[in-house]
């Protein structure tokens, strides 16, 4: 169709997927480059470990490469990849035992209106508390919250990624938000 010097980066995902499904390694490489960062962020937020996140994303891209000829386009490539990565992360979470008990989470420190180091320490502690609260959510609730709040997917897209109804997604998000508000109430 074109010569090897074509700039594939300017092509839309749909055309890149078509070319990759026909065996174009360069087209798939552009897709990987385009989608790696948000997928890695998703996996990291789901798993809380960079090494596990990188492995989940790598496994997802390998799976996608193998399954590209089966890709029907019912969803966008982005949504399809989010689904593959989310499913991989949920499988990893099911295999893991809980790593931290609730008793091991430190109490938040009192607010010190003093200098920047104290404010930075408080922000770091609040961030750690939020990370722990996210970790403590049920995996399905965590996936819904991360996809919606951190990655900005619509309710419909979250439902497609998770293979659930929009009503189920809304319910999980409601419970996740309620739990996180409760867990983070001391930080208000």
Short mmCIF file of C-alpha atoms in Angstrom, two decimals, residues 10-157:
data_model
loop_
_atom_site.label_atom_id
_atom_site.label_comp_id
_atom_site.label_asym_id
_atom_site.label_seq_id
_atom_site.Cartn_x
_atom_site.Cartn_y
_atom_site.Cartn_z
CA UNK A 10 -0.18 10.15 11.56
CA UNK A 11 -2.64 7.31 10.94
CA UNK A 12 -5.70 6.82 13.12
CA UNK A 13 -6.01 3.77 15.36
CA UNK A 14 -8.54 2.07 13.11
CA UNK A 15 -6.23 2.02 10.12
CA UNK A 16 -3.26 1.00 12.26
CA UNK A 17 -5.27 -1.90 13.69
CA UNK A 18 -6.24 -3.02 10.19
CA UNK A 19 -2.64 -2.88 9.02
CA UNK A 20 -1.36 -4.62 12.16
CA UNK A 21 -3.98 -7.38 11.79
CA UNK A 22 -2.59 -7.94 8.29
CA UNK A 23 0.87 -8.46 9.80
CA UNK A 24 2.35 -4.94 9.72
CA UNK A 25 4.75 -4.94 12.68
CA UNK A 26 5.42 -1.21 12.33
CA UNK A 27 1.72 -0.38 12.61
CA UNK A 28 1.46 -2.44 15.79
CA UNK A 29 4.59 -0.74 17.15
CA UNK A 30 2.86 2.64 16.69
CA UNK A 31 -0.19 1.34 18.58
CA UNK A 32 2.04 0.08 21.40
CA UNK A 33 3.86 3.41 21.58
CA UNK A 34 0.58 5.34 21.54
CA UNK A 35 -1.16 3.34 24.26
CA UNK A 36 1.62 2.10 26.57
CA UNK A 37 1.72 5.03 29.01
CA UNK A 38 -1.98 5.12 29.95
CA UNK A 39 -2.15 1.32 30.09
CA UNK A 40 0.90 1.20 32.35
CA UNK A 41 -0.68 3.85 34.59
CA UNK A 42 -3.88 1.78 34.76
CA UNK A 43 -1.99 -1.42 35.64
CA UNK A 44 0.14 0.39 38.22
CA UNK A 45 -2.93 1.86 39.92
CA UNK A 46 -4.61 -1.53 39.89
CA UNK A 47 -1.63 -3.53 41.13
CA UNK A 48 0.41 -1.00 43.11
CA UNK A 49 3.68 -2.47 41.85
CA UNK A 50 5.59 -1.22 38.81
CA UNK A 51 7.15 -4.58 37.97
CA UNK A 52 3.77 -6.36 38.05
CA UNK A 53 2.21 -3.51 36.06
CA UNK A 54 4.86 -3.68 33.35
CA UNK A 55 4.42 -7.44 33.09
CA UNK A 56 0.62 -7.11 32.87
CA UNK A 57 0.87 -4.53 30.07
CA UNK A 58 3.46 -6.59 28.19
CA UNK A 59 1.26 -9.68 28.47
CA UNK A 60 -1.72 -7.65 27.29
CA UNK A 61 0.10 -6.42 24.18
CA UNK A 62 1.29 -9.94 23.37
CA UNK A 63 -2.28 -11.18 23.74
CA UNK A 64 -3.58 -8.31 21.59
CA UNK A 65 -1.02 -9.02 18.86
CA UNK A 66 -2.10 -12.65 18.73
CA UNK A 67 -5.81 -11.78 18.79
CA UNK A 68 -5.76 -8.80 16.39
CA UNK A 69 -7.19 -10.80 13.47
CA UNK A 70 -10.20 -11.56 15.73
CA UNK A 71 -10.70 -7.87 16.68
CA UNK A 72 -14.16 -7.01 15.36
CA UNK A 73 -14.14 -3.32 16.17
CA UNK A 74 -17.18 -3.52 18.48
CA UNK A 75 -15.21 -1.17 20.73
CA UNK A 76 -12.29 1.13 20.02
CA UNK A 77 -8.79 -0.30 20.14
CA UNK A 78 -8.19 1.83 23.27
CA UNK A 79 -11.21 0.33 25.05
CA UNK A 80 -10.25 -3.17 23.93
CA UNK A 81 -6.73 -2.73 25.34
CA UNK A 82 -8.11 -1.31 28.60
CA UNK A 83 -10.24 -4.43 28.88
CA UNK A 84 -7.32 -6.79 28.26
CA UNK A 85 -5.09 -4.97 30.79
CA UNK A 86 -7.88 -4.72 33.38
CA UNK A 87 -8.67 -8.43 33.07
CA UNK A 88 -4.98 -9.29 33.41
CA UNK A 89 -4.72 -7.11 36.53
CA UNK A 90 -7.86 -8.63 38.06
CA UNK A 91 -6.39 -12.11 37.47
CA UNK A 92 -3.15 -11.08 39.19
CA UNK A 93 -5.12 -9.64 42.13
CA UNK A 94 -7.13 -12.84 42.49
CA UNK A 95 -3.89 -14.82 42.70
CA UNK A 96 -2.37 -12.56 45.37
CA UNK A 97 -3.03 -12.77 49.07
CA UNK A 98 -3.68 -9.47 50.88
CA UNK A 99 -0.28 -7.92 51.54
CA UNK A 100 -1.08 -5.31 54.20
CA UNK A 101 -3.53 -5.52 57.07
CA UNK A 102 -5.67 -2.53 57.95
CA UNK A 103 -3.90 -2.34 61.32
CA UNK A 104 -0.63 -1.64 59.53
CA UNK A 105 -1.93 1.60 57.98
CA UNK A 106 -0.59 4.58 59.94
CA UNK A 107 -2.95 7.15 61.40
CA UNK A 108 -2.93 10.49 59.61
CA UNK A 109 -0.82 13.18 61.22
CA UNK A 110 -2.33 16.38 62.56
CA UNK A 111 -2.21 19.34 60.19
CA UNK A 112 0.75 21.63 60.77
CA UNK A 113 0.35 25.00 59.11
CA UNK A 114 4.12 25.42 59.37
CA UNK A 115 6.69 25.31 56.60
CA UNK A 116 6.76 23.48 53.32
CA UNK A 117 8.45 20.29 54.62
CA UNK A 118 5.52 19.66 56.93
CA UNK A 119 3.03 20.33 54.14
CA UNK A 120 4.96 18.05 51.78
CA UNK A 121 5.02 15.30 54.41
CA UNK A 122 1.29 15.68 54.98
CA UNK A 123 0.60 15.51 51.24
CA UNK A 124 2.76 12.40 50.97
CA UNK A 125 0.91 10.81 53.88
CA UNK A 126 -2.47 11.68 52.33
CA UNK A 127 -1.37 10.20 49.01
CA UNK A 128 -0.20 7.04 50.76
CA UNK A 129 -3.51 6.83 52.62
CA UNK A 130 -5.43 7.16 49.34
CA UNK A 131 -3.25 4.48 47.72
CA UNK A 132 -3.94 2.16 50.65
CA UNK A 133 -7.67 2.93 50.54
CA UNK A 134 -7.69 2.11 46.81
CA UNK A 135 -5.75 -1.09 47.48
CA UNK A 136 -8.34 -2.10 50.09
CA UNK A 137 -11.28 -1.72 47.68
CA UNK A 138 -12.70 -4.85 46.12
CA UNK A 139 -10.94 -5.36 42.76
CA UNK A 140 -14.09 -4.68 40.71
CA UNK A 141 -14.73 -1.42 42.56
CA UNK A 142 -11.08 -0.42 42.22
CA UNK A 143 -11.15 -1.09 38.48
CA UNK A 144 -14.32 0.99 38.03
CA UNK A 145 -12.93 3.90 40.07
CA UNK A 146 -9.54 3.93 38.34
CA UNK A 147 -11.00 3.69 34.84
CA UNK A 148 -13.58 6.42 35.51
CA UNK A 149 -11.78 8.85 37.81
CA UNK A 150 -8.14 8.51 36.79
CA UNK A 151 -8.48 7.59 33.12
CA UNK A 152 -11.64 9.55 32.34
CA UNK A 153 -13.53 6.75 30.61
CA UNK A 154 -17.28 7.21 30.26
CA UNK A 155 -19.64 4.91 32.14
CA UNK A 156 -20.33 3.17 28.84
CA UNK A 157 -16.61 2.65 28.16
#
